[in-house]
Short mmCIF file of C-alpha atoms and ligand atoms in Angstrom, two decimals:
data_model
loop_
_atom_site.label_atom_id
_atom_site.label_comp_id
_atom_site.label_asym_id
_atom_site.label_seq_id
_atom_site.Cartn_x
_atom_site.Cartn_y
_atom_site.Cartn_z
CA MET A 248 49.24 45.88 145.56
CA ARG A 249 47.21 42.78 144.68
CA GLN A 250 44.85 44.77 142.53
CA HIS A 251 47.85 46.20 140.82
CA HIS A 252 49.23 43.01 139.35
CA ARG A 253 46.07 41.05 138.71
CA THR A 254 45.61 42.08 135.11
CA PRO A 255 49.18 41.41 133.95
CA ARG A 256 49.11 38.01 135.65
CA LEU A 257 46.00 37.05 133.73
CA LEU A 258 47.59 38.30 130.56
CA GLY A 259 50.68 36.23 131.28
CA THR A 260 48.54 33.14 131.67
CA LEU A 261 46.79 33.83 128.38
CA LEU A 262 50.11 34.32 126.61
CA LEU A 263 51.30 31.07 128.07
CA VAL A 264 48.28 29.16 126.78
CA VAL A 265 48.73 30.60 123.31
CA ALA A 266 52.45 29.95 123.26
CA ALA A 267 52.00 26.44 124.61
CA GLY A 268 49.78 25.69 121.63
CA ILE A 269 52.36 26.98 119.19
CA SER A 270 55.38 25.44 120.81
CA VAL A 271 54.20 21.83 120.46
CA VAL A 272 55.96 21.61 117.10
CA GLY A 273 59.71 21.44 117.47
CA ALA A 274 59.61 21.98 121.21
CA ALA A 275 62.34 20.85 123.56
CA PRO A 276 61.45 17.74 125.55
CA ALA A 277 58.39 18.79 127.53
CA ALA A 278 58.93 19.78 131.13
CA THR A 279 57.52 17.17 133.46
CA GLY A 280 56.28 17.18 137.01
CA VAL A 281 59.58 15.71 138.19
CA PRO A 282 62.07 18.39 139.22
CA VAL A 283 65.73 18.28 138.27
CA PRO A 284 67.57 16.48 141.10
CA LEU A 285 69.11 19.04 143.46
CA GLY A 286 72.69 17.93 142.80
CA GLN A 287 72.45 17.80 139.01
CA VAL A 288 74.41 20.99 138.55
CA VAL A 289 77.67 21.95 136.82
CA PRO A 290 79.94 22.83 138.54
CA ALA A 291 79.16 20.35 141.32
CA PRO A 292 78.19 22.21 144.50
CA LEU A 293 80.07 21.83 147.77
CA SER A 294 77.16 20.08 149.46
CA VAL A 295 73.62 19.09 148.57
CA GLU A 296 70.87 17.86 150.85
CA ALA A 297 67.67 16.89 149.04
CA LYS A 298 64.69 17.14 151.36
CA GLY A 299 61.00 17.91 151.33
CA ALA A 300 58.60 19.22 148.72
CA PRO A 301 59.62 21.21 145.66
CA TYR A 302 58.88 24.88 145.12
CA ARG A 303 56.73 25.73 142.14
CA ILE A 304 57.19 29.06 140.38
CA THR A 305 53.76 30.42 139.43
CA GLY A 306 52.16 33.61 138.24
CA ASP A 307 52.11 34.69 141.92
CA THR A 308 55.85 34.31 142.43
CA ARG A 309 57.75 37.43 143.34
CA ILE A 310 61.48 37.93 143.37
CA ARG A 311 62.14 39.41 146.79
CA VAL A 312 65.45 41.17 147.20
CA ASP A 313 67.26 42.90 150.04
CA ASP A 314 67.19 46.65 149.72
CA SER A 315 70.63 46.93 148.15
CA PRO A 316 71.63 47.79 144.58
CA GLY A 317 73.69 44.59 144.23
CA ALA A 318 70.87 42.28 145.28
CA ARG A 319 68.37 44.19 143.17
CA ARG A 320 70.54 43.86 140.08
CA VAL A 321 70.82 40.10 140.58
CA GLY A 322 67.05 39.98 141.06
CA GLU A 323 66.47 41.85 137.80
CA TYR A 324 68.89 39.54 136.02
CA LEU A 325 66.99 36.50 137.32
CA ALA A 326 63.70 38.04 136.25
CA ASP A 327 65.12 38.63 132.76
CA VAL A 328 66.01 34.94 132.55
CA LEU A 329 62.67 33.66 133.85
CA ARG A 330 60.05 36.02 132.39
CA PRO A 331 60.13 35.12 128.69
CA SER A 332 59.92 31.34 129.16
CA THR A 333 57.52 31.27 132.11
CA GLY A 334 55.38 34.10 130.79
CA TYR A 335 55.04 35.30 134.42
CA ARG A 336 55.41 38.86 135.58
CA LEU A 337 57.82 38.05 138.42
CA PRO A 338 58.05 41.49 140.00
CA VAL A 339 61.33 42.29 141.73
CA THR A 340 60.41 43.74 145.09
CA THR A 341 61.82 44.53 148.51
CA ARG A 342 58.45 43.71 150.08
CA GLY A 343 57.36 40.44 151.69
CA GLY A 344 55.49 37.42 150.45
CA ASP A 345 56.31 33.98 149.12
CA GLY A 346 58.62 33.47 146.22
CA ILE A 347 62.27 33.56 145.35
CA ARG A 348 64.22 35.48 147.94
CA LEU A 349 67.73 36.90 147.47
CA ARG A 350 69.29 37.76 150.84
CA LEU A 351 72.61 39.44 151.47
CA GLY A 352 74.98 39.49 154.37
CA SER A 353 73.45 37.38 157.10
CA ASN A 354 75.73 36.12 159.86
CA SER A 355 75.25 32.52 158.85
CA ALA A 356 76.53 33.37 155.36
CA ARG A 357 79.96 34.39 156.62
CA ALA A 358 81.47 30.98 155.95
CA LEU A 359 80.41 31.22 152.31
CA GLY A 360 83.09 33.79 151.45
CA ASP A 361 82.90 36.36 148.69
CA GLU A 362 81.37 34.11 146.06
CA GLY A 363 79.59 31.36 147.98
CA TYR A 364 75.86 31.03 148.53
CA ARG A 365 73.29 28.87 150.20
CA LEU A 366 70.09 27.86 148.40
CA ASP A 367 67.12 26.62 150.42
CA SER A 368 64.11 25.30 148.54
CA GLY A 369 60.77 24.13 149.88
CA ARG A 370 57.05 24.38 149.30
CA SER A 371 56.81 28.08 150.18
CA GLY A 372 59.79 29.39 148.30
CA VAL A 373 63.44 29.40 147.33
CA THR A 374 65.88 31.49 149.35
CA ILE A 375 69.40 32.26 148.16
CA THR A 376 71.64 33.69 150.86
CA ALA A 377 75.11 35.12 150.30
CA ARG A 378 77.55 37.64 151.75
CA LYS A 379 78.08 39.40 148.44
CA ALA A 380 76.09 39.99 145.27
CA ALA A 381 78.52 37.68 143.45
CA GLY A 382 77.35 34.82 145.67
CA LEU A 383 73.70 35.61 144.91
CA PHE A 384 74.57 35.66 141.21
CA HIS A 385 76.24 32.24 141.36
CA GLY A 386 73.28 30.93 143.34
CA VAL A 387 71.00 32.18 140.57
CA GLN A 388 73.03 30.15 138.05
CA THR A 389 72.41 27.07 140.19
CA LEU A 390 68.70 27.90 140.35
CA ARG A 391 68.57 28.13 136.53
CA GLN A 392 70.00 24.63 136.24
CA LEU A 393 67.48 23.29 138.75
CA LEU A 394 64.63 24.43 136.49
CA PRO A 395 63.66 22.60 133.28
CA ALA A 396 65.93 23.35 130.31
CA ALA A 397 63.02 25.10 128.56
CA VAL A 398 63.41 27.93 131.06
CA GLU A 399 66.30 29.12 128.88
CA LYS A 400 64.06 29.71 125.85
CA ARG A 401 63.08 33.24 124.95
CA SER A 402 59.42 32.42 124.24
CA ALA A 403 56.68 31.21 126.58
CA GLN A 404 56.89 27.50 127.39
CA PRO A 405 54.60 25.12 129.27
CA GLY A 406 55.82 24.49 132.84
CA PRO A 407 55.52 23.32 135.45
CA TRP A 408 58.46 25.23 136.92
CA LEU A 409 59.54 23.11 139.86
CA VAL A 410 62.66 23.47 141.99
CA ALA A 411 63.51 20.36 144.02
CA GLY A 412 63.30 20.76 147.79
CA GLY A 413 66.38 20.85 150.00
CA THR A 414 69.56 22.82 150.61
CA VAL A 415 72.63 23.54 148.48
CA LYS A 416 75.67 25.04 150.21
CA ASP A 417 78.31 26.15 147.81
CA ALA A 418 81.59 28.04 147.58
CA PRO A 419 84.46 27.88 145.09
CA ARG A 420 87.70 25.94 145.43
CA TYR A 421 89.64 28.71 143.63
CA GLY A 422 89.20 32.46 143.35
CA TYR A 423 90.54 32.60 139.78
CA ARG A 424 88.32 30.76 137.29
CA GLY A 425 89.03 32.15 133.89
CA ALA A 426 88.44 31.92 130.19
CA MET A 427 90.61 33.67 127.60
CA LEU A 428 89.47 34.88 124.23
CA ASP A 429 92.09 35.77 121.61
CA VAL A 430 90.55 38.77 119.85
CA SER A 431 93.80 39.43 117.97
CA ARG A 432 94.12 36.52 115.54
CA HIS A 433 90.51 37.16 114.64
CA PHE A 434 88.59 40.15 115.89
CA PHE A 435 85.31 39.64 117.75
CA THR A 436 82.69 42.35 118.17
CA VAL A 437 81.39 43.65 121.49
CA ALA A 438 78.18 41.66 120.93
CA GLN A 439 80.14 38.46 120.30
CA VAL A 440 82.20 38.99 123.45
CA GLU A 441 79.05 39.70 125.47
CA ARG A 442 77.48 36.49 124.20
CA TYR A 443 80.51 34.53 125.40
CA ILE A 444 80.42 36.35 128.77
CA ASP A 445 76.83 35.16 129.25
CA GLN A 446 77.92 31.59 128.55
CA LEU A 447 80.87 31.83 130.96
CA ALA A 448 78.57 33.16 133.68
CA LEU A 449 76.39 30.04 133.42
CA TYR A 450 79.28 28.03 134.86
CA LYS A 451 80.46 30.53 137.49
CA ILE A 452 83.58 31.58 135.55
CA ASN A 453 84.71 34.88 137.09
CA LYS A 454 87.57 36.11 134.86
CA LEU A 455 87.53 37.04 131.19
CA HIS A 456 91.08 37.33 129.90
CA LEU A 457 91.17 39.25 126.61
CA HIS A 458 94.28 38.71 124.49
CA LEU A 459 94.21 42.21 123.01
CA SER A 460 97.41 42.29 120.97
CA ASP A 461 99.50 39.95 118.90
CA ASP A 462 101.40 39.82 115.63
CA GLN A 463 98.19 39.84 113.61
CA GLY A 464 96.27 42.66 115.29
CA TRP A 465 96.17 45.35 117.97
CA ARG A 466 92.60 45.57 119.24
CA ILE A 467 92.37 48.40 121.79
CA ALA A 468 92.47 52.14 121.11
CA ILE A 469 95.44 53.85 122.80
CA ASP A 470 95.11 57.64 122.54
CA SER A 471 98.83 58.37 122.81
CA TRP A 472 99.71 55.86 120.07
CA PRO A 473 96.66 55.96 117.77
CA ARG A 474 98.14 53.98 114.88
CA LEU A 475 98.32 50.86 117.08
CA ALA A 476 94.58 50.46 116.57
CA THR A 477 93.97 52.23 113.26
CA HIS A 478 96.85 50.53 111.44
CA GLY A 479 97.80 47.64 113.75
CA GLY A 480 94.15 46.66 114.11
CA SER A 481 93.33 46.82 110.42
CA THR A 482 93.75 43.17 109.56
CA GLN A 483 93.72 39.65 111.03
CA VAL A 484 94.66 36.07 110.21
CA GLY A 485 93.79 35.39 106.60
CA GLY A 486 93.75 39.10 105.76
CA GLY A 487 90.28 40.24 106.79
CA THR A 488 89.62 43.79 107.92
CA GLY A 489 90.18 43.05 111.61
CA GLY A 490 88.96 45.76 113.95
CA PHE A 491 89.56 47.25 117.37
CA TYR A 492 87.62 48.39 120.40
CA THR A 493 87.26 52.09 120.99
CA LYS A 494 87.67 52.97 124.65
CA ASP A 495 83.90 53.33 124.99
CA GLN A 496 83.34 49.91 123.45
CA TYR A 497 85.95 48.40 125.73
CA ARG A 498 84.29 50.03 128.77
CA ARG A 499 81.03 48.45 127.61
CA ILE A 500 82.64 45.03 127.66
CA VAL A 501 84.08 45.66 131.13
CA ARG A 502 80.68 46.84 132.41
CA TYR A 503 78.83 43.92 130.86
CA ALA A 504 81.32 41.49 132.37
CA ALA A 505 80.91 43.16 135.78
CA SER A 506 77.14 42.80 135.48
CA ARG A 507 77.80 39.02 135.22
CA HIS A 508 80.34 39.18 138.07
CA LEU A 509 83.32 38.63 135.77
CA GLU A 510 86.51 40.68 135.99
CA VAL A 511 88.19 41.49 132.69
CA VAL A 512 91.93 40.73 132.57
CA PRO A 513 93.44 42.62 129.63
CA GLU A 514 96.59 41.28 128.00
CA ILE A 515 99.16 43.16 125.96
CA ASP A 516 101.61 40.48 124.87
CA MET A 517 105.25 41.65 125.10
CA PRO A 518 108.10 41.65 124.10
CA GLY A 519 107.30 39.04 121.43
CA HIS A 520 103.97 38.73 119.58
CA THR A 521 104.29 42.43 118.75
CA ASN A 522 104.33 42.66 114.96
CA ALA A 523 101.11 44.71 114.84
CA ALA A 524 102.70 47.36 117.10
CA LEU A 525 106.02 47.25 115.24
CA ALA A 526 104.18 47.67 111.93
CA SER A 527 102.35 50.72 113.30
CA TYR A 528 105.39 52.68 114.54
CA ALA A 529 108.76 52.46 112.79
CA GLU A 530 110.57 53.91 115.82
CA LEU A 531 109.71 50.86 117.91
CA ASN A 532 111.94 48.73 115.67
CA CYS A 533 115.67 48.39 116.40
CA ASP A 534 116.42 49.16 112.73
CA GLY A 535 113.84 51.96 112.56
CA VAL A 536 111.95 50.21 109.74
CA ALA A 537 108.33 49.18 110.20
CA PRO A 538 107.52 45.65 109.02
CA GLU A 539 104.41 44.84 106.96
CA LEU A 540 101.24 43.86 108.76
CA TYR A 541 101.10 40.09 109.27
CA THR A 542 98.18 37.80 108.49
CA GLY A 543 99.78 34.35 108.83
CA THR A 544 99.92 32.05 111.86
CA GLU A 545 103.62 31.67 112.64
CA VAL A 546 104.85 32.69 116.10
CA GLY A 547 108.10 33.88 117.62
CA PHE A 548 109.38 36.23 114.91
CA SER A 549 108.75 39.67 116.44
CA SER A 550 110.25 41.56 119.37
CA LEU A 551 110.09 45.01 120.85
CA CYS A 552 113.50 46.71 120.82
CA VAL A 553 114.67 46.19 124.40
CA ASP A 554 117.56 48.69 124.18
CA LYS A 555 115.59 51.67 122.88
CA PRO A 556 114.29 54.23 125.41
CA VAL A 557 111.18 54.82 123.24
CA THR A 558 110.14 51.22 123.92
CA TYR A 559 109.56 52.13 127.56
CA ASP A 560 107.67 55.31 126.68
CA PHE A 561 105.42 53.08 124.59
CA VAL A 562 105.02 50.49 127.36
CA ASP A 563 104.30 53.15 129.97
CA ASP A 564 101.65 54.85 127.83
CA VAL A 565 99.93 51.62 126.90
CA ILE A 566 99.89 50.26 130.44
CA ARG A 567 98.74 53.60 131.88
CA GLU A 568 95.83 53.90 129.43
CA LEU A 569 94.87 50.25 129.78
CA ALA A 570 95.06 50.34 133.59
CA ALA A 571 92.74 53.35 133.52
CA LEU A 572 90.18 51.24 131.62
CA THR A 573 90.52 48.36 134.06
CA PRO A 574 88.66 48.23 137.38
CA GLY A 575 90.04 44.71 137.92
CA ARG A 576 93.23 43.83 139.74
CA TYR A 577 95.25 42.30 136.96
CA LEU A 578 97.13 43.31 133.87
CA HIS A 579 98.58 40.51 131.75
CA ILE A 580 101.86 41.32 130.01
CA GLY A 581 102.22 38.12 127.99
CA GLY A 582 105.87 37.16 127.82
CA ASP A 583 105.43 33.88 125.92
CA GLU A 584 107.34 32.69 122.86
CA ALA A 585 109.81 35.60 122.84
CA HIS A 586 112.00 33.59 120.47
CA SER A 587 113.38 36.73 118.80
CA THR A 588 114.45 38.32 122.09
CA SER A 589 117.71 37.17 123.73
CA HIS A 590 117.37 35.74 127.23
CA ALA A 591 119.32 38.65 128.68
CA ASP A 592 117.06 41.12 126.88
CA TYR A 593 113.96 39.25 128.04
CA VAL A 594 115.07 39.43 131.67
CA ALA A 595 115.99 43.11 131.33
CA PHE A 596 112.66 43.90 129.67
CA MET A 597 110.63 42.20 132.40
CA GLU A 598 112.70 43.98 135.08
CA ARG A 599 111.62 47.31 133.62
CA VAL A 600 108.05 46.54 132.65
CA GLN A 601 106.71 44.80 135.75
CA PRO A 602 107.19 47.90 137.96
CA VAL A 603 105.21 49.93 135.42
CA VAL A 604 102.22 47.66 136.00
CA ALA A 605 102.59 48.16 139.74
CA ARG A 606 102.93 51.93 139.32
CA TYR A 607 99.50 52.02 137.70
CA GLY A 608 98.03 49.99 140.52
CA LYS A 609 97.77 46.58 138.88
CA THR A 610 99.10 43.10 139.55
CA VAL A 611 101.19 41.38 136.88
CA ILE A 612 100.13 38.18 135.19
CA GLY A 613 102.50 36.66 132.65
CA TRP A 614 102.65 33.43 130.73
CA HIS A 615 104.87 31.03 132.67
CA GLN A 616 108.01 32.03 130.72
CA LEU A 617 107.97 35.01 133.08
CA THR A 618 109.44 32.63 135.67
CA GLY A 619 112.62 32.62 133.51
CA ALA A 620 113.01 36.25 134.59
CA THR A 621 112.23 37.41 138.13
CA PRO A 622 108.48 37.62 138.66
CA ALA A 623 107.47 40.71 140.61
CA LYS A 624 106.18 40.25 144.15
CA GLY A 625 102.57 39.17 143.93
CA ALA A 626 102.75 38.30 140.23
CA LEU A 627 100.89 35.31 138.84
CA ALA A 628 102.35 32.97 136.22
CA GLN A 629 99.99 31.29 133.79
CA TYR A 630 101.25 27.78 133.04
CA TRP A 631 100.49 26.59 129.51
CA GLY A 632 102.82 23.60 129.22
CA LEU A 633 101.96 20.02 128.38
CA ASP A 634 102.28 16.70 130.17
CA ASP A 635 105.55 16.23 128.25
CA THR A 636 106.96 19.70 128.81
CA SER A 637 110.55 19.24 130.02
CA ALA A 638 111.13 18.55 133.69
CA ALA A 639 113.50 21.53 133.77
CA GLU A 640 110.81 23.93 132.56
CA LYS A 641 108.26 22.57 135.02
CA ALA A 642 110.86 22.81 137.79
CA GLN A 643 111.49 26.47 136.96
CA VAL A 644 107.79 27.23 137.35
CA ALA A 645 107.50 25.12 140.50
CA LYS A 646 110.47 26.92 142.03
CA ALA A 647 108.88 30.30 141.35
CA ALA A 648 105.69 28.97 142.94
CA ARG A 649 107.63 27.93 146.06
CA ASN A 650 109.06 31.46 146.14
CA GLY A 651 105.61 33.03 146.17
CA THR A 652 104.54 33.37 142.54
CA GLY A 653 100.90 32.34 142.23
CA LEU A 654 99.88 29.96 139.44
CA ILE A 655 97.02 29.93 137.00
CA LEU A 656 96.88 26.54 135.33
CA SER A 657 96.12 26.36 131.61
CA PRO A 658 97.86 23.18 130.50
CA ALA A 659 97.57 23.29 126.72
CA ASP A 660 96.94 19.58 126.25
CA ARG A 661 94.06 19.79 128.77
CA VAL A 662 92.30 23.13 128.62
CA TYR A 663 93.32 24.93 125.41
CA LEU A 664 89.87 25.16 123.86
CA ASP A 665 91.34 25.60 120.39
CA MET A 666 92.80 22.09 120.38
CA LYS A 667 90.84 19.68 118.20
CA TYR A 668 88.77 17.08 120.02
CA THR A 669 89.67 14.38 117.50
CA ALA A 670 91.50 14.26 114.18
CA ASP A 671 88.12 14.91 112.51
CA THR A 672 87.33 18.17 114.33
CA PRO A 673 86.85 20.70 111.52
CA LEU A 674 88.14 23.66 113.57
CA GLY A 675 91.15 24.19 115.76
CA LEU A 676 94.79 23.15 115.94
CA ASP A 677 96.54 20.06 117.24
CA TRP A 678 100.07 21.10 118.20
CA ALA A 679 99.37 20.24 121.84
CA GLY A 680 97.52 17.05 120.90
CA LEU A 681 93.90 16.03 120.54
CA VAL A 682 91.86 16.90 123.62
CA GLU A 683 88.66 14.95 124.11
CA VAL A 684 86.20 15.96 126.81
CA ARG A 685 87.38 13.47 129.42
CA ARG A 686 91.01 14.50 129.02
CA SER A 687 90.13 18.17 129.53
CA TYR A 688 88.30 17.34 132.78
CA ASP A 689 90.29 14.50 134.28
CA TRP A 690 93.17 16.20 136.10
CA ASP A 691 93.60 17.89 139.45
CA PRO A 692 94.81 21.50 139.45
CA GLY A 693 95.95 21.14 143.07
CA ALA A 694 98.37 18.31 142.25
CA TYR A 695 99.20 19.09 138.65
CA LEU A 696 102.65 20.65 138.65
CA PRO A 697 105.32 18.55 140.41
CA GLY A 698 107.00 20.47 143.21
CA ALA A 699 104.55 23.38 143.20
CA PRO A 700 102.73 23.79 146.51
CA ALA A 701 98.95 23.37 146.20
CA SER A 702 98.61 26.72 147.99
CA ALA A 703 100.33 28.47 145.05
CA VAL A 704 97.51 27.49 142.70
CA ARG A 705 95.11 30.41 142.35
CA GLY A 706 92.94 28.69 139.80
CA VAL A 707 92.47 27.58 136.22
CA GLU A 708 91.84 29.24 132.90
CA ALA A 709 90.64 27.90 129.56
CA PRO A 710 92.23 29.88 126.71
CA LEU A 711 90.70 29.99 123.24
CA TRP A 712 93.17 31.01 120.55
CA THR A 713 91.48 32.02 117.36
CA GLU A 714 93.71 31.29 114.37
CA THR A 715 90.87 29.06 113.03
CA ILE A 716 87.97 30.57 114.98
CA LEU A 717 85.92 33.17 113.07
CA ASN A 718 82.57 33.59 114.80
CA SER A 719 80.38 32.72 117.80
CA ASP A 720 79.40 29.34 116.37
CA HIS A 721 83.05 28.42 116.21
CA ILE A 722 83.71 29.67 119.75
CA GLU A 723 80.82 27.65 121.09
CA TYR A 724 81.65 24.43 119.25
CA MET A 725 85.15 24.45 120.74
CA ALA A 726 84.14 25.64 124.23
CA PHE A 727 81.20 23.26 124.65
CA PRO A 728 81.42 20.82 126.24
CA ARG A 729 84.97 21.38 127.53
CA LEU A 730 84.49 24.78 129.15
CA PRO A 731 82.00 23.57 131.82
CA GLY A 732 84.55 20.93 132.85
CA VAL A 733 87.27 23.52 133.36
CA ALA A 734 84.75 25.59 135.31
CA GLU A 735 84.09 22.58 137.53
CA LEU A 736 87.82 22.08 138.10
CA GLY A 737 88.00 25.69 139.25
CA TRP A 738 84.88 25.70 141.40
CA SER A 739 84.13 22.27 142.86
CA PRO A 740 85.91 20.68 145.81
CA ALA A 741 88.54 18.10 144.89
CA PRO A 742 86.55 15.14 146.33
CA ALA A 743 83.68 15.96 143.92
CA HIS A 744 85.97 15.20 141.02
CA ASP A 745 84.67 12.07 139.30
CA TRP A 746 84.40 11.64 135.53
CA ASP A 747 81.64 9.03 135.67
CA ALA A 748 79.40 11.25 137.78
CA TYR A 749 80.42 14.39 135.92
CA LYS A 750 79.62 13.05 132.47
CA VAL A 751 76.01 12.44 133.52
CA ARG A 752 75.64 15.97 134.90
CA LEU A 753 77.34 17.31 131.77
CA ALA A 754 74.98 15.39 129.48
CA ALA A 755 72.03 16.99 131.26
CA GLN A 756 73.33 20.41 130.17
CA ALA A 757 72.80 19.69 126.48
CA PRO A 758 69.09 20.60 126.35
CA ARG A 759 70.02 23.92 128.02
CA TRP A 760 72.60 24.65 125.33
CA GLU A 761 70.02 23.77 122.69
CA ALA A 762 67.50 26.12 124.31
CA LEU A 763 70.16 28.86 124.34
CA GLY A 764 71.19 28.25 120.72
CA ILE A 765 74.68 27.05 121.70
CA ASP A 766 76.19 24.57 119.27
CA TYR A 767 78.40 21.92 120.86
CA TYR A 768 80.54 18.92 120.05
CA ARG A 769 78.58 15.72 120.61
CA SER A 770 81.43 13.78 122.14
CA PRO A 771 80.87 9.99 122.17
CA GLN A 772 82.36 10.02 125.69
CA VAL A 773 79.24 11.74 127.08
CA PRO A 774 75.85 9.99 127.51
CA TRP A 775 73.79 12.71 125.82
CA PRO A 776 70.02 12.47 126.12
CA ALA A 777 68.28 11.08 123.03
CA PRO A 778 67.34 13.94 120.68
C1 ACM B 965 100.74 30.52 124.28
O1 ACM B 965 99.98 29.60 123.94
N1 ACM B 965 101.67 30.94 123.46
C2 ACM B 965 100.61 31.16 125.58
#
């Protein structure tokens, strides 16, 4: 064994020396001998006890995993993060020895739940313990943040690679911690979506909601209605060529998300926001005439034809094919801004469509207008109102919550990532107001909606609508630094919520984003480190 890895280790050291010489120019702030403080993590962990000597990752470090595919995959993922920057071999092994240990399923881990973990660090190693692979994965994200920011670079960097000594115990406040990407207003490739998934995983986000259809584009291949994608997906806002995911491409996204312990929540927005579908099939229109494709940014002008039987053939086919692509629990049916559907039609439509979702084994999520109909048993409503949304509308949602409808909170004037930070933000919209970093962080999901029981809140989600968002740079500039704050609202215990402490932990993330090539808004509210 020893003999076996001697040569590569030496080679790693040599590479490191060479790279260290090169990287002096333009390098990130050099790593020092002082480890990142154990609690300097976003989202804030449940509890942190700093104690004892740090662990130092060296050329001898092994990643020791339990003999299970889930633990091994997390170990390989960690190795992929650490190898390029450390230059070390970091074998992933089920054998003994010092190093980084990933342990599954011990009795003492029971209290950590499905996503929690415990991280113990000391002179002889770092051990992450969890009940499930998801917990190990989240623990690995914490470990990344405890290492110098240069660990995120893809070329060899000078260490030392110290992890502060002590214990982190951690588990999420909410099971639903989401981000939404609108791939309809502008289309994003599989690679662009995967890049965002990697960024979401850094902050323990566990749901990727894909807004797959809207007036401007239908983005998922449906075999029984092929023109939805080939015609309905052929343009986007501003008139570009748009695009759509083949089923294989979509499966790739779902698999990639699963490899980062995210569940994909697909949305087909109905009965409004359907111009792309209506343009693709004349028979879906009440007057039998297909409208032109739409490349503007108005909302509320389209509706499926609630009275036509073919509408429900269409809905059944789409939901059946989409459910078959979806290992996750949820299927989002939209339901917002149906301004061209009468209230009676809206209620009738939701009465017929929600059971279809159940028939194909999925749980309904709808935008909170669904509470104006009768949400199905077990359905979740996604609240996207504002502070000044009418009391009557809030009361309608709160009443549904008291009657058992779960809530996902996405208040638009807090967590819509497409809202401008300030009047000068070059991207984004401002219909919900300007949303600086503090505003997006400084609210409590558990106490947000008057009259809704805290127990109804299943979590939070940060949507990113893409009328003005064209590429990954744009996504990142709007998501960073607000996204990590939403992630903290979803993960960290309520007593950890404190802007003044958070902004310091947030500032410490900036060198990581720079190492990862993530552009971000340098909000004056955050004490960023000097460049
Ligand atoms: C929405 O922003 N129309 C959900």
